[in-house]
Structure formats: structure tokens, C-alpha cells
Tab-separated table of C-alpha atoms in Angstrom:
chain	number	residue	atom	x	y	z
A	1	MET	CA	-21.074	93.013	107.531
A	2	LYS	CA	-18.996	92.841	110.690
A	3	GLU	CA	-17.256	95.954	112.052
A	4	PRO	CA	-13.550	95.698	113.006
A	5	GLN	CA	-12.748	96.123	116.697
A	6	GLN	CA	-10.857	99.375	116.892
A	7	SER	CA	-10.742	99.533	120.706
A	8	SER	CA	-8.638	96.370	121.151
A	9	ARG	CA	-6.168	97.434	118.469
A	10	GLY	CA	-5.830	100.879	120.020
A	11	ALA	CA	-5.224	99.458	123.496
A	12	ASP	CA	-2.667	97.003	122.099
A	13	ALA	CA	-0.811	99.839	120.365
A	14	VAL	CA	-0.772	101.898	123.559
A	15	LEU	CA	0.597	98.955	125.566
A	16	ARG	CA	3.314	98.370	122.973
A	17	ALA	CA	4.245	102.048	123.023
A	18	LEU	CA	4.535	102.091	126.839
A	19	ALA	CA	6.480	98.816	127.146
A	20	PRO	CA	10.269	99.051	127.249
A	21	PRO	CA	12.144	97.694	124.250
A	22	PRO	CA	13.177	94.024	124.431
A	23	ALA	CA	16.858	94.950	124.205
A	24	LEU	CA	16.551	97.027	127.392
A	25	CYS	CA	14.825	94.169	129.205
A	26	GLY	CA	17.562	91.777	128.101
A	27	PHE	CA	20.282	94.176	129.218
A	28	LEU	CA	18.704	94.627	132.650
A	29	LEU	CA	18.339	90.855	133.032
A	30	LEU	CA	21.992	90.351	132.081
A	31	LEU	CA	23.034	93.085	134.524
A	32	ALA	CA	21.080	91.416	137.341
A	33	LEU	CA	22.629	88.024	136.546
A	34	ILE	CA	26.171	89.445	136.533
A	35	PHE	CA	25.569	91.248	139.838
A	36	THR	CA	24.176	88.079	141.419
A	37	ALA	CA	27.099	85.984	140.188
A	38	SER	CA	29.707	88.500	141.403
A	39	TYR	CA	28.006	88.746	144.807
A	40	ALA	CA	27.992	84.953	145.123
A	41	VAL	CA	31.685	84.707	144.191
A	42	GLY	CA	32.553	87.437	146.711
A	43	ALA	CA	30.573	85.742	149.461
A	44	VAL	CA	32.287	82.404	148.802
A	45	SER	CA	35.808	83.856	148.604
A	46	GLY	CA	35.517	85.716	151.923
A	47	PRO	CA	37.339	88.871	152.966
A	48	VAL	CA	40.303	90.087	150.928
A	49	ALA	CA	42.447	90.757	153.994
A	50	PRO	CA	41.348	88.640	156.974
A	51	GLY	CA	42.847	91.006	159.595
A	52	MET	CA	41.294	94.083	158.053
A	53	HIS	CA	38.472	95.838	159.937
A	54	GLY	CA	36.354	98.862	159.233
A	55	PRO	CA	37.261	102.321	160.553
A	56	GLY	CA	36.797	102.818	164.276
A	57	THR	CA	36.871	99.138	165.150
A	58	SER	CA	39.630	97.065	166.624
A	59	GLY	CA	40.325	93.376	166.278
A	60	ASP	CA	39.518	92.658	169.949
A	61	GLY	CA	35.871	93.704	169.590
A	62	GLY	CA	36.235	96.596	172.060
A	63	GLY	CA	35.235	99.135	169.445
A	64	THR	CA	37.488	101.917	170.745
A	65	ASP	CA	40.184	103.365	168.539
A	66	THR	CA	42.877	105.127	170.575
A	67	GLY	CA	44.788	106.310	167.519
A	68	ASP	CA	48.079	105.042	169.010
A	69	THR	CA	50.579	104.279	166.227
A	70	GLY	CA	53.455	103.198	168.476
A	71	ASP	CA	53.696	99.689	166.990
A	72	MET	CA	54.118	100.309	163.271
A	73	GLY	CA	55.599	96.920	162.386
A	74	ASP	CA	57.632	97.123	159.186
A	75	MET	CA	56.728	100.773	158.564
A	76	GLY	CA	58.927	102.161	161.369
A	77	ASP	CA	61.391	103.881	159.007
A	78	MET	CA	58.725	105.261	156.668
A	79	ASP	CA	58.659	109.034	156.125
A	80	MET	CA	55.344	110.218	157.613
A	81	ARG	CA	55.405	113.858	156.421
A	82	HIS	CA	52.259	114.688	154.460
A	83	GLY	CA	52.042	117.403	151.861
A	84	SER	CA	55.655	118.476	152.128
A	85	GLY	CA	56.219	118.061	148.382
A	86	SER	CA	59.646	116.458	148.782
């Protein structure tokens, strides 16, 4: 009479217990696909505001921000008081 192989069944059960559930794997795959697609769409569409630059940089490439707000364009009559509550 042949003895059943207990060691291979035990190892298979341990591997199944340690493996993540298929639903979790599917969710992570879907999440990666959505992230990749949104990144590709963002790269193709370009910047939201073409003249917009990060903090501390200027459009001329000089990299110095003087903080001068003399030329405010259309915001010249805007009330600039902060935290006054009125």
C-alpha cells in the first residue's frame, strides 16, 4: 500500500495561507492601471496653467524671487488685508 504525501499537501496549504487573496491582487492591479492611465493623460495634456511656476522661481530662469508686487495686473483694487474679519 502506498502512503499519501503529507509534506507536499502541508507546504501547499502554507503557501495558500500566506498568499494574498485574489480580490486584493485584482484591486492592486486595477489601482496600478488607473494610476498609469491618469499619469499618461496628465503628461499628454501638459501643464494646467502654462505661465505658472513653482515657488521661488521666476519665468526668466533667474531663480530669484524679489517679492515685489508692484505690478498686480487686474488685482490692483483688491483688498489685501488678511485676517481682519471684515
